[in-house]
């Protein structure tokens, strides 16, 4: 009787975990009015501890091609209570700033993707969970995968 009960309990736990793992998006609420939800599904890797994901949030703007630009704002990390999942939120895209090099006024404007300023926003690589980012309408989310070399190198004294 105990064996049957233990097997039944393990089977039940397996089924419940499989159902929740199969639909992780239930944990993430729909976007608020004026927001868009982006979802990134990462491919499974052999050793995911050697990888990181850079989230790149910005907007395509018609602008000169000589100056360097960025938007103000920040990506905030929020934990979803009761689920143990994390979502990333950009509440607003701040004003655009940049260098002020003189540009030929007759030079054509080009479409450029202008990102949030500051250091790259790196998160842990985890293919088992989606990366979910909420941003204002009109804002795009891109990402880049960073990989560490498997072997470390020794530093020289000096």
PDB file of C-alpha atoms in Angstrom:
ATOM      1  CA  UNK A   1       0.000   0.000   0.000  1.00  0.00           C
ATOM      2  CA  UNK A   2       2.813   2.423   0.906  1.00  0.00           C
ATOM      3  CA  UNK A   3       4.640   1.647  -2.350  1.00  0.00           C
ATOM      4  CA  UNK A   4       1.508   2.277  -4.394  1.00  0.00           C
ATOM      5  CA  UNK A   5       0.897   5.544  -2.556  1.00  0.00           C
ATOM      6  CA  UNK A   6       4.517   6.682  -3.082  1.00  0.00           C
ATOM      7  CA  UNK A   7       4.375   5.818  -6.802  1.00  0.00           C
ATOM      8  CA  UNK A   8       1.051   7.630  -7.172  1.00  0.00           C
ATOM      9  CA  UNK A   9       2.422  10.721  -5.373  1.00  0.00           C
ATOM     10  CA  UNK A  10       5.558  10.799  -7.560  1.00  0.00           C
ATOM     11  CA  UNK A  11       3.451  10.409 -10.705  1.00  0.00           C
ATOM     12  CA  UNK A  12       1.150  13.249  -9.590  1.00  0.00           C
ATOM     13  CA  UNK A  13       4.123  15.550  -8.871  1.00  0.00           C
ATOM     14  CA  UNK A  14       5.638  14.685 -12.270  1.00  0.00           C
ATOM     15  CA  UNK A  15       2.377  15.473 -14.089  1.00  0.00           C
ATOM     16  CA  UNK A  16       1.864  18.770 -12.226  1.00  0.00           C
ATOM     17  CA  UNK A  17       5.470  19.887 -12.855  1.00  0.00           C
ATOM     18  CA  UNK A  18       5.227  18.916 -16.528  1.00  0.00           C
ATOM     19  CA  UNK A  19       1.996  20.881 -17.010  1.00  0.00           C
ATOM     20  CA  UNK A  20       3.430  24.022 -15.373  1.00  0.00           C
ATOM     21  CA  UNK A  21       6.757  23.718 -17.190  1.00  0.00           C
ATOM     22  CA  UNK A  22       4.930  23.297 -20.488  1.00  0.00           C
ATOM     23  CA  UNK A  23       3.107  26.608 -20.138  1.00  0.00           C
ATOM     24  CA  UNK A  24       5.404  29.010 -18.303  1.00  0.00           C
ATOM     25  CA  UNK A  25       3.622  31.971 -19.885  1.00  0.00           C
ATOM     26  CA  UNK A  26       0.710  31.589 -17.425  1.00  0.00           C
ATOM     27  CA  UNK A  27       2.938  33.245 -14.835  1.00  0.00           C
ATOM     28  CA  UNK A  28       3.383  36.394 -16.916  1.00  0.00           C
ATOM     29  CA  UNK A  29       0.454  38.825 -16.924  1.00  0.00           C
ATOM     30  CA  UNK A  30      -0.682  40.447 -20.167  1.00  0.00           C
ATOM     31  CA  UNK A  31       0.893  43.849 -20.854  1.00  0.00           C
ATOM     32  CA  UNK A  32      -0.727  46.963 -19.447  1.00  0.00           C
ATOM     33  CA  UNK A  33      -2.379  49.448 -21.780  1.00  0.00           C
ATOM     34  CA  UNK A  34       0.327  51.203 -23.816  1.00  0.00           C
ATOM     35  CA  UNK A  35       2.806  48.362 -23.287  1.00  0.00           C
ATOM     36  CA  UNK A  36       4.003  45.416 -25.400  1.00  0.00           C
ATOM     37  CA  UNK A  37       5.255  42.075 -24.092  1.00  0.00           C
ATOM     38  CA  UNK A  38       8.226  40.495 -25.885  1.00  0.00           C
ATOM     39  CA  UNK A  39       9.115  36.858 -25.270  1.00  0.00           C
ATOM     40  CA  UNK A  40      12.514  35.309 -26.023  1.00  0.00           C
ATOM     41  CA  UNK A  41      12.817  31.512 -26.088  1.00  0.00           C
ATOM     42  CA  UNK A  42      16.448  30.444 -25.803  1.00  0.00           C
ATOM     43  CA  UNK A  43      17.866  27.302 -27.404  1.00  0.00           C
ATOM     44  CA  UNK A  44      19.175  24.600 -25.081  1.00  0.00           C
ATOM     45  CA  UNK A  45      22.985  24.594 -24.715  1.00  0.00           C
ATOM     46  CA  UNK A  46      25.413  21.994 -23.356  1.00  0.00           C
ATOM     47  CA  UNK A  47      26.814  24.149 -20.547  1.00  0.00           C
ATOM     48  CA  UNK A  48      24.539  27.149 -20.089  1.00  0.00           C
ATOM     49  CA  UNK A  49      26.760  28.573 -17.330  1.00  0.00           C
ATOM     50  CA  UNK A  50      29.157  29.683 -20.102  1.00  0.00           C
ATOM     51  CA  UNK A  51      26.497  31.928 -21.684  1.00  0.00           C
ATOM     52  CA  UNK A  52      24.718  35.172 -20.891  1.00  0.00           C
ATOM     53  CA  UNK A  53      21.971  37.108 -22.648  1.00  0.00           C
ATOM     54  CA  UNK A  54      22.246  40.846 -23.277  1.00  0.00           C
ATOM     55  CA  UNK A  55      18.876  42.594 -23.467  1.00  0.00           C
ATOM     56  CA  UNK A  56      18.918  45.548 -25.854  1.00  0.00           C
ATOM     57  CA  UNK A  57      15.949  47.910 -25.677  1.00  0.00           C
ATOM     58  CA  UNK A  58      15.558  50.835 -28.039  1.00  0.00           C
ATOM     59  CA  UNK A  59      13.838  52.388 -31.005  1.00  0.00           C
ATOM     60  CA  UNK A  60      14.575  52.908 -34.688  1.00  0.00           C
ATOM     61  CA  UNK A  61      14.911  56.619 -35.396  1.00  0.00           C
ATOM     62  CA  UNK A  62      15.622  58.586 -38.577  1.00  0.00           C
ATOM     63  CA  UNK A  63      18.770  60.506 -37.667  1.00  0.00           C
ATOM     64  CA  UNK A  64      22.234  61.512 -38.898  1.00  0.00           C
ATOM     65  CA  UNK A  65      24.817  58.757 -39.175  1.00  0.00           C
ATOM     66  CA  UNK A  66      27.757  60.655 -37.629  1.00  0.00           C
ATOM     67  CA  UNK A  67      26.768  61.190 -33.998  1.00  0.00           C
ATOM     68  CA  UNK A  68      26.389  58.613 -31.237  1.00  0.00           C
ATOM     69  CA  UNK A  69      22.966  58.537 -29.566  1.00  0.00           C
ATOM     70  CA  UNK A  70      21.234  56.776 -26.673  1.00  0.00           C
ATOM     71  CA  UNK A  71      17.939  56.904 -24.809  1.00  0.00           C
ATOM     72  CA  UNK A  72      17.514  57.502 -21.112  1.00  0.00           C
ATOM     73  CA  UNK A  73      15.745  54.827 -19.118  1.00  0.00           C
ATOM     74  CA  UNK A  74      16.434  51.546 -17.426  1.00  0.00           C
ATOM     75  CA  UNK A  75      15.460  47.910 -17.452  1.00  0.00           C
ATOM     76  CA  UNK A  76      14.018  46.839 -14.106  1.00  0.00           C
ATOM     77  CA  UNK A  77      14.034  43.250 -12.908  1.00  0.00           C
ATOM     78  CA  UNK A  78      10.785  42.175 -11.188  1.00  0.00           C
ATOM     79  CA  UNK A  79      10.068  38.865  -9.473  1.00  0.00           C
ATOM     80  CA  UNK A  80       6.632  37.352 -10.013  1.00  0.00           C
ATOM     81  CA  UNK A  81       5.397  36.526  -6.519  1.00  0.00           C
ATOM     82  CA  UNK A  82       4.250  32.952  -6.125  1.00  0.00           C
ATOM     83  CA  UNK A  83       5.934  31.757  -9.308  1.00  0.00           C
ATOM     84  CA  UNK A  84       9.631  32.376  -8.756  1.00  0.00           C
ATOM     85  CA  UNK A  85       9.975  33.751 -12.296  1.00  0.00           C
ATOM     86  CA  UNK A  86      11.503  37.059 -13.320  1.00  0.00           C
ATOM     87  CA  UNK A  87      10.232  39.596 -15.815  1.00  0.00           C
ATOM     88  CA  UNK A  88      11.999  42.681 -17.124  1.00  0.00           C
ATOM     89  CA  UNK A  89      10.191  46.021 -17.436  1.00  0.00           C
ATOM     90  CA  UNK A  90      11.021  49.316 -19.132  1.00  0.00           C
ATOM     91  CA  UNK A  91       8.348  51.731 -17.918  1.00  0.00           C
ATOM     92  CA  UNK A  92       9.339  54.565 -20.231  1.00  0.00           C
ATOM     93  CA  UNK A  93      11.911  55.444 -22.839  1.00  0.00           C
ATOM     94  CA  UNK A  94      13.565  58.643 -21.673  1.00  0.00           C
ATOM     95  CA  UNK A  95      14.777  61.512 -23.826  1.00  0.00           C
ATOM     96  CA  UNK A  96      17.338  60.827 -26.538  1.00  0.00           C
ATOM     97  CA  UNK A  97      20.798  62.300 -26.020  1.00  0.00           C
ATOM     98  CA  UNK A  98      24.043  62.070 -27.913  1.00  0.00           C
ATOM     99  CA  UNK A  99      27.196  63.665 -29.165  1.00  0.00           C
ATOM    100  CA  UNK A 100      26.955  67.020 -30.942  1.00  0.00           C
ATOM    101  CA  UNK A 101      29.372  66.786 -33.843  1.00  0.00           C
ATOM    102  CA  UNK A 102      28.638  69.207 -36.660  1.00  0.00           C
ATOM    103  CA  UNK A 103      26.939  67.398 -39.532  1.00  0.00           C
ATOM    104  CA  UNK A 104      26.357  68.588 -43.077  1.00  0.00           C
ATOM    105  CA  UNK A 105      22.767  69.912 -42.993  1.00  0.00           C
ATOM    106  CA  UNK A 106      22.204  68.473 -46.482  1.00  0.00           C
ATOM    107  CA  UNK A 107      23.313  64.974 -45.465  1.00  0.00           C
ATOM    108  CA  UNK A 108      20.438  62.497 -45.655  1.00  0.00           C
ATOM    109  CA  UNK A 109      18.983  61.094 -42.442  1.00  0.00           C
ATOM    110  CA  UNK A 110      19.199  57.320 -41.984  1.00  0.00           C
ATOM    111  CA  UNK A 111      17.234  54.794 -39.924  1.00  0.00           C
ATOM    112  CA  UNK A 112      19.286  53.732 -36.894  1.00  0.00           C
ATOM    113  CA  UNK A 113      18.432  51.599 -33.904  1.00  0.00           C
ATOM    114  CA  UNK A 114      19.103  53.729 -30.811  1.00  0.00           C
ATOM    115  CA  UNK A 115      19.359  51.767 -27.561  1.00  0.00           C
ATOM    116  CA  UNK A 116      19.135  52.586 -23.861  1.00  0.00           C
ATOM    117  CA  UNK A 117      22.326  54.157 -22.576  1.00  0.00           C
ATOM    118  CA  UNK A 118      24.590  52.705 -19.933  1.00  0.00           C
ATOM    119  CA  UNK A 119      26.301  49.374 -19.430  1.00  0.00           C
ATOM    120  CA  UNK A 120      25.032  46.266 -21.256  1.00  0.00           C
ATOM    121  CA  UNK A 121      22.172  44.584 -19.371  1.00  0.00           C
ATOM    122  CA  UNK A 122      23.291  40.963 -18.995  1.00  0.00           C
ATOM    123  CA  UNK A 123      21.192  38.153 -17.543  1.00  0.00           C
ATOM    124  CA  UNK A 124      21.824  34.485 -16.875  1.00  0.00           C
ATOM    125  CA  UNK A 125      21.218  32.112 -19.803  1.00  0.00           C
ATOM    126  CA  UNK A 126      18.394  29.689 -18.966  1.00  0.00           C
ATOM    127  CA  UNK A 127      16.724  27.786 -21.794  1.00  0.00           C
ATOM    128  CA  UNK A 128      14.120  26.275 -19.451  1.00  0.00           C
ATOM    129  CA  UNK A 129      12.332  29.601 -18.912  1.00  0.00           C
ATOM    130  CA  UNK A 130      11.324  32.331 -21.353  1.00  0.00           C
ATOM    131  CA  UNK A 131      12.865  35.796 -21.105  1.00  0.00           C
ATOM    132  CA  UNK A 132       9.895  38.171 -20.892  1.00  0.00           C
ATOM    133  CA  UNK A 133      10.326  41.916 -21.407  1.00  0.00           C
ATOM    134  CA  UNK A 134       7.592  44.571 -21.114  1.00  0.00           C
ATOM    135  CA  UNK A 135       8.212  47.854 -22.944  1.00  0.00           C
ATOM    136  CA  UNK A 136       6.149  50.876 -24.073  1.00  0.00           C
ATOM    137  CA  UNK A 137       4.479  50.671 -27.490  1.00  0.00           C
ATOM    138  CA  UNK A 138       6.825  51.696 -30.291  1.00  0.00           C
ATOM    139  CA  UNK A 139       9.879  50.342 -28.474  1.00  0.00           C
ATOM    140  CA  UNK A 140      11.747  47.270 -29.734  1.00  0.00           C
ATOM    141  CA  UNK A 141      13.603  44.527 -27.877  1.00  0.00           C
ATOM    142  CA  UNK A 142      16.675  42.848 -29.300  1.00  0.00           C
ATOM    143  CA  UNK A 143      19.099  40.466 -27.678  1.00  0.00           C
ATOM    144  CA  UNK A 144      22.616  39.163 -28.060  1.00  0.00           C
ATOM    145  CA  UNK A 145      24.134  35.936 -26.744  1.00  0.00           C
ATOM    146  CA  UNK A 146      27.504  36.249 -24.955  1.00  0.00           C
ATOM    147  CA  UNK A 147      29.745  33.214 -24.614  1.00  0.00           C
ATOM    148  CA  UNK A 148      32.716  32.653 -22.326  1.00  0.00           C
ATOM    149  CA  UNK A 149      35.663  30.634 -23.552  1.00  0.00           C
ATOM    150  CA  UNK A 150      35.821  27.269 -21.808  1.00  0.00           C
ATOM    151  CA  UNK A 151      39.426  27.717 -20.694  1.00  0.00           C
ATOM    152  CA  UNK A 152      40.583  30.512 -18.433  1.00  0.00           C
ATOM    153  CA  UNK A 153      43.867  32.308 -19.026  1.00  0.00           C
ATOM    154  CA  UNK A 154      46.551  33.172 -16.533  1.00  0.00           C
ATOM    155  CA  UNK A 155      47.374  36.828 -15.862  1.00  0.00           C
ATOM    156  CA  UNK A 156      50.940  38.114 -15.967  1.00  0.00           C
ATOM    157  CA  UNK A 157      52.489  39.814 -12.968  1.00  0.00           C
ATOM    158  CA  UNK A 158      53.627  43.335 -13.345  1.00  0.00           C
TER     159      UNK A 158
END
